[in-house]
Coordinates of C-alpha atoms in Angstrom, one line a residue:
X5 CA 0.3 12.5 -1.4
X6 CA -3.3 12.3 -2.0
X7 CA -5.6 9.7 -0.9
X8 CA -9.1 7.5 -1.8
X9 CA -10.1 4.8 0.0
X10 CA -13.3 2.6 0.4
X11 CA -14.5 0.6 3.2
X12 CA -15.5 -3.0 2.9
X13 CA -17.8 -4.8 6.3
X14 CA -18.6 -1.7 7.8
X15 CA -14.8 -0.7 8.3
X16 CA -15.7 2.9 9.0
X17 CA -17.7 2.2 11.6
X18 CA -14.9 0.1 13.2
X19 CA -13.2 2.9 12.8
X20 CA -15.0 5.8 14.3
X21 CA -15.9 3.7 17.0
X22 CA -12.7 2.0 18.6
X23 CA -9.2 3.3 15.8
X24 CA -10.1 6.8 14.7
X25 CA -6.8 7.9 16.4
X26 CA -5.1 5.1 14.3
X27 CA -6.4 5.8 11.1
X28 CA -5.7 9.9 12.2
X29 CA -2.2 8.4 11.8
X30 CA -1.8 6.5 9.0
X31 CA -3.8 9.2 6.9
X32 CA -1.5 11.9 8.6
X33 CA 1.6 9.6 7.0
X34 CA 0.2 9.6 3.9
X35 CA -0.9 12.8 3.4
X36 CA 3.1 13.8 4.7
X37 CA 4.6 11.5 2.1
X38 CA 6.7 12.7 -1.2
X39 CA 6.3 10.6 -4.3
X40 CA 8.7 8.0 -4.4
X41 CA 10.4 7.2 -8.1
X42 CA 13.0 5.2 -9.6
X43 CA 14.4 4.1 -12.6
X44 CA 12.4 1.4 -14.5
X45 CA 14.5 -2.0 -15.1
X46 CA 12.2 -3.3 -17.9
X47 CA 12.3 -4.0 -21.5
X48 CA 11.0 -0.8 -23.5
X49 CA 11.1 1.5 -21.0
X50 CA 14.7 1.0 -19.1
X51 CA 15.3 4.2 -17.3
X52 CA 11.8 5.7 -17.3
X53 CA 11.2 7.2 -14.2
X54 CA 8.2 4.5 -12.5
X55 CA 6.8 4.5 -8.6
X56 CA 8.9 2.9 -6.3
X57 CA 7.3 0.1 -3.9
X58 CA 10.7 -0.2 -1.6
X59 CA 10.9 3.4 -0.9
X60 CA 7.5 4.0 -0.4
X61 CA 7.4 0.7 2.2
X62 CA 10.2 2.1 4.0
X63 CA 9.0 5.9 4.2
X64 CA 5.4 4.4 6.0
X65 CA 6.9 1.6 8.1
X66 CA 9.8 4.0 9.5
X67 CA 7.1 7.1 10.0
X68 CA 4.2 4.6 11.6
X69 CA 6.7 3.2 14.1
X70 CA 8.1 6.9 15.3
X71 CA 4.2 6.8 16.1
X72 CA 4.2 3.8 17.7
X73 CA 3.3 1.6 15.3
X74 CA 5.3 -2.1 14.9
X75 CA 6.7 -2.7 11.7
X76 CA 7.4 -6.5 10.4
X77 CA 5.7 -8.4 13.4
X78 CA 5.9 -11.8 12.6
X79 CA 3.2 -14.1 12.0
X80 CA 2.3 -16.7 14.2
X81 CA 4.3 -20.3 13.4
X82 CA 1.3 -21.9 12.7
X83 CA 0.0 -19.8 10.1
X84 CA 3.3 -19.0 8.3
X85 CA 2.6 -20.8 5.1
X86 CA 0.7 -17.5 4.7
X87 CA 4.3 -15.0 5.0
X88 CA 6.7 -14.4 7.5
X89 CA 5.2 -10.9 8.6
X90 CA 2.8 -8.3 8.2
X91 CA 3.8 -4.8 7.5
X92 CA 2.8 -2.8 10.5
X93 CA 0.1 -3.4 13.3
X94 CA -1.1 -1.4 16.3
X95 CA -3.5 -1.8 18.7
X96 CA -6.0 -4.8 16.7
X97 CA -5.2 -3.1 12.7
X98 CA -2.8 -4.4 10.9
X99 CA -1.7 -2.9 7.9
X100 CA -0.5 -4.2 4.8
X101 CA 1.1 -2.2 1.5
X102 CA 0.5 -4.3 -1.3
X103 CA 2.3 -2.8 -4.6
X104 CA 3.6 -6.0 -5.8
X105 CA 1.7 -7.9 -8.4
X106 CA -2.0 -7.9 -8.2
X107 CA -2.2 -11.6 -7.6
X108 CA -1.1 -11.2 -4.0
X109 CA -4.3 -8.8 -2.7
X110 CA -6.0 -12.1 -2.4
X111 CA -3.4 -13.5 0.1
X112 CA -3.5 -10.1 2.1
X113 CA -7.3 -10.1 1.9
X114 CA -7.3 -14.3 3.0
X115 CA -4.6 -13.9 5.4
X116 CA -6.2 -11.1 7.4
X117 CA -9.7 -12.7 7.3
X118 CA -8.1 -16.0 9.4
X119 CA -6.2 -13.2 11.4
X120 CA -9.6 -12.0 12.6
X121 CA -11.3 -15.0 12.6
X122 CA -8.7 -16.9 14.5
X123 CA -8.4 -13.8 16.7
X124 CA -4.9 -13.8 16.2
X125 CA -2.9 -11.5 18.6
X126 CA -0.6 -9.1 16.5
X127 CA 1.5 -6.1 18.8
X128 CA -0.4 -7.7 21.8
X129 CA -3.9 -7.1 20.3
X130 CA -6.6 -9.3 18.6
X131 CA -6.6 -8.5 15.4
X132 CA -9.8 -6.7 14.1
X133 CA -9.2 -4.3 11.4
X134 CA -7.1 -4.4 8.1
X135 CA -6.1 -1.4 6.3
X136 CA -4.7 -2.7 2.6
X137 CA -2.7 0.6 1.1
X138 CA -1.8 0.7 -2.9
X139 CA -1.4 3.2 -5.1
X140 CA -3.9 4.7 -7.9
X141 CA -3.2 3.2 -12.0
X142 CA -1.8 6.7 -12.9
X143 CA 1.6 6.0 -11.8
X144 CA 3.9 4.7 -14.3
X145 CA 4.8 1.1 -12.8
X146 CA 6.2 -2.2 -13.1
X147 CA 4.2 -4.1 -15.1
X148 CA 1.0 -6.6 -13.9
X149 CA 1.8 -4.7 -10.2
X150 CA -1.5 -3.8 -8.4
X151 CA -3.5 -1.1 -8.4
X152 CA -6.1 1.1 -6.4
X153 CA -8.7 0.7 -9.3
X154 CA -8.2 -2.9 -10.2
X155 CA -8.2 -3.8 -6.0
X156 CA -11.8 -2.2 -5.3
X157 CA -13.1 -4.2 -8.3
X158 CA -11.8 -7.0 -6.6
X159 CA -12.3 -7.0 -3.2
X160 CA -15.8 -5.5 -4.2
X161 CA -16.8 -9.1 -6.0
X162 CA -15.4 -11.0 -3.1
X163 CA -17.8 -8.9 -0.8
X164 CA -21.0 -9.2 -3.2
X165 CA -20.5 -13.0 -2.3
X166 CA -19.5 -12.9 0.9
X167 CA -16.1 -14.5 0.3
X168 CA -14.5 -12.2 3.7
X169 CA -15.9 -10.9 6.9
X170 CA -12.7 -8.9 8.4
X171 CA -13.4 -4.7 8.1
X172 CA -11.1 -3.8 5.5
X173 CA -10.0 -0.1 4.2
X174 CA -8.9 -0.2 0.9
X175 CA -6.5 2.9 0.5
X176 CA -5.4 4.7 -3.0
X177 CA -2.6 7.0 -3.4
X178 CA -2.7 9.4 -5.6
X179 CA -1.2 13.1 -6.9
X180 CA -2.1 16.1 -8.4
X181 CA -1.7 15.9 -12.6
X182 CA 0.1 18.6 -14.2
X183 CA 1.5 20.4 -10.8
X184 CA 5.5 20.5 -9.4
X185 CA 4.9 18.3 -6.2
X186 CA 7.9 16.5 -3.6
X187 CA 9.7 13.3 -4.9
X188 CA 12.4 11.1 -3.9
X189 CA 14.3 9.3 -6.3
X190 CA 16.5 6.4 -5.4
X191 CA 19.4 4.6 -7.3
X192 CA 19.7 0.9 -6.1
X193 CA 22.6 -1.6 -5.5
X194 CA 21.2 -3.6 -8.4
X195 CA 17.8 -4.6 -10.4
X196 CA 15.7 -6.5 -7.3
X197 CA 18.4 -4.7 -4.5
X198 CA 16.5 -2.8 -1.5
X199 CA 20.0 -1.9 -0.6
X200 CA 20.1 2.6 -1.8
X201 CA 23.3 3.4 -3.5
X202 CA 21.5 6.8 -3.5
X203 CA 19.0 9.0 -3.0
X204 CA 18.2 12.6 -3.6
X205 CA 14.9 14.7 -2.8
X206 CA 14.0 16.6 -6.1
X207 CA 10.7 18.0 -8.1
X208 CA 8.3 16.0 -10.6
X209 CA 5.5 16.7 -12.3
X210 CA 3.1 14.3 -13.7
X211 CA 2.1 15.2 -16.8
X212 CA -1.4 14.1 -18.6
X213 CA -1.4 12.3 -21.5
X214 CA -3.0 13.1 -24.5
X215 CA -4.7 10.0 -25.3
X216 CA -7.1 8.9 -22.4
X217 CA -5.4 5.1 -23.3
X218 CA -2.2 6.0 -22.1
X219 CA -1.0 6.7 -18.6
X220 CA 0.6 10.4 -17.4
X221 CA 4.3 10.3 -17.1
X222 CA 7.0 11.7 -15.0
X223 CA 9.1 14.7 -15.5
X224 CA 12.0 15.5 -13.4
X225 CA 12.8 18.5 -12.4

């Protein structure tokens, strides 16, 4: 896949200076990663291929941690009315991938500023960095989930006021319009199952649309 991001408290410099060989990895994933796609569950567009958060979670946690990463570390008891884990962490970043809806960027982005506040040990590190990953608004998706475009507005207006002090990478997925690229489609158990009844490698294309108010869609191939 294709990526954008943009840096929020001087995150690149955190970056070059003390987790370039981190973020060499995570980019390295992402860059590796086929489109993920699945069948849409939702009124007026049942069975529309859409982008798939659970496969796309699963493909970056189980490639980080063949690189050392550690996926699911749980968060400390005493700040578990903020979640039970965080995706991945390594070495002071921790890395969330928020494609759920939009709503919860603000818990990533609150729960990661009291990380590195409270110095808060994740994969025996303090916590220093957080790299946020979600994917750009031309992917067909479930509705009122969040996207690239809609997150840099937002964590930009928090910043203009100060609201967070943690280094943050914002990371966008993207693909190429109009070109065959690698996909995975999955079938699932059942409508909100993570459990794969199957799952195939195949070809898409994204194709533009016409009107600039309506988002590309997928074709299978």
């Amino acid at each position: 896949m294709l990526i954008q991001f943009v840096d929020f408290n001087l995150a690149d410099i955190v970056i070059s200076k003390n987790y370039q060989a981190e973020w060499n990895e995570i980019e390295m994933v992402l860059g590796n990663m086929p489109l993920h796609i699945k069948a849409s569950s939702q009124k007026g567009i049942h069975g529309n291929p859409i982008f798939d958060p659970v496969g796309t979670n699963e493909y970056i946690k189980t490639e980080l941690v063949n690189l050392g990463w550690k996926a699911n570390v749980p968060i400390p008891k005493e700040y578990n009315f903020f979640g039970q884990d965080i995706d991945c962490a390594k070495k002071g970043v921790i890395v969330e991938f928020q494609f759920s809806h939009y709503s919860f960027l603000q818990n990533n982005t609150l729960r990661s500023e009291l990380f590195f506040q409270a110095e808060t040990i994740f994969s025996n590190s303090i916590t220093k960095l957080a790299i946020i990953i979600t994917k750009a608004s031309m992917f067909p998706a479930s509705n009122s989930t969040l996207y690239y475009e809609q997150a840099v507005k937002q964590l930009t207006a928090l910043t203009e006021y100060k609201v967070f002090d943690v280094p943050i990478r914002l990371v966008g997925l993207f693909e190429s319009i109009n070109t065959t690229i690698s996909s995975v489609w999955t079938e699932y158990q059942g409508q909100r199952s993570r459990t794969i009844k199957n799952q195939k490698s195949c070809q898409c294309q994204i194709i533009a649309s016409e009107s600039p108010r309506n988002k590309p869609t997928f074709n299978l191939m």
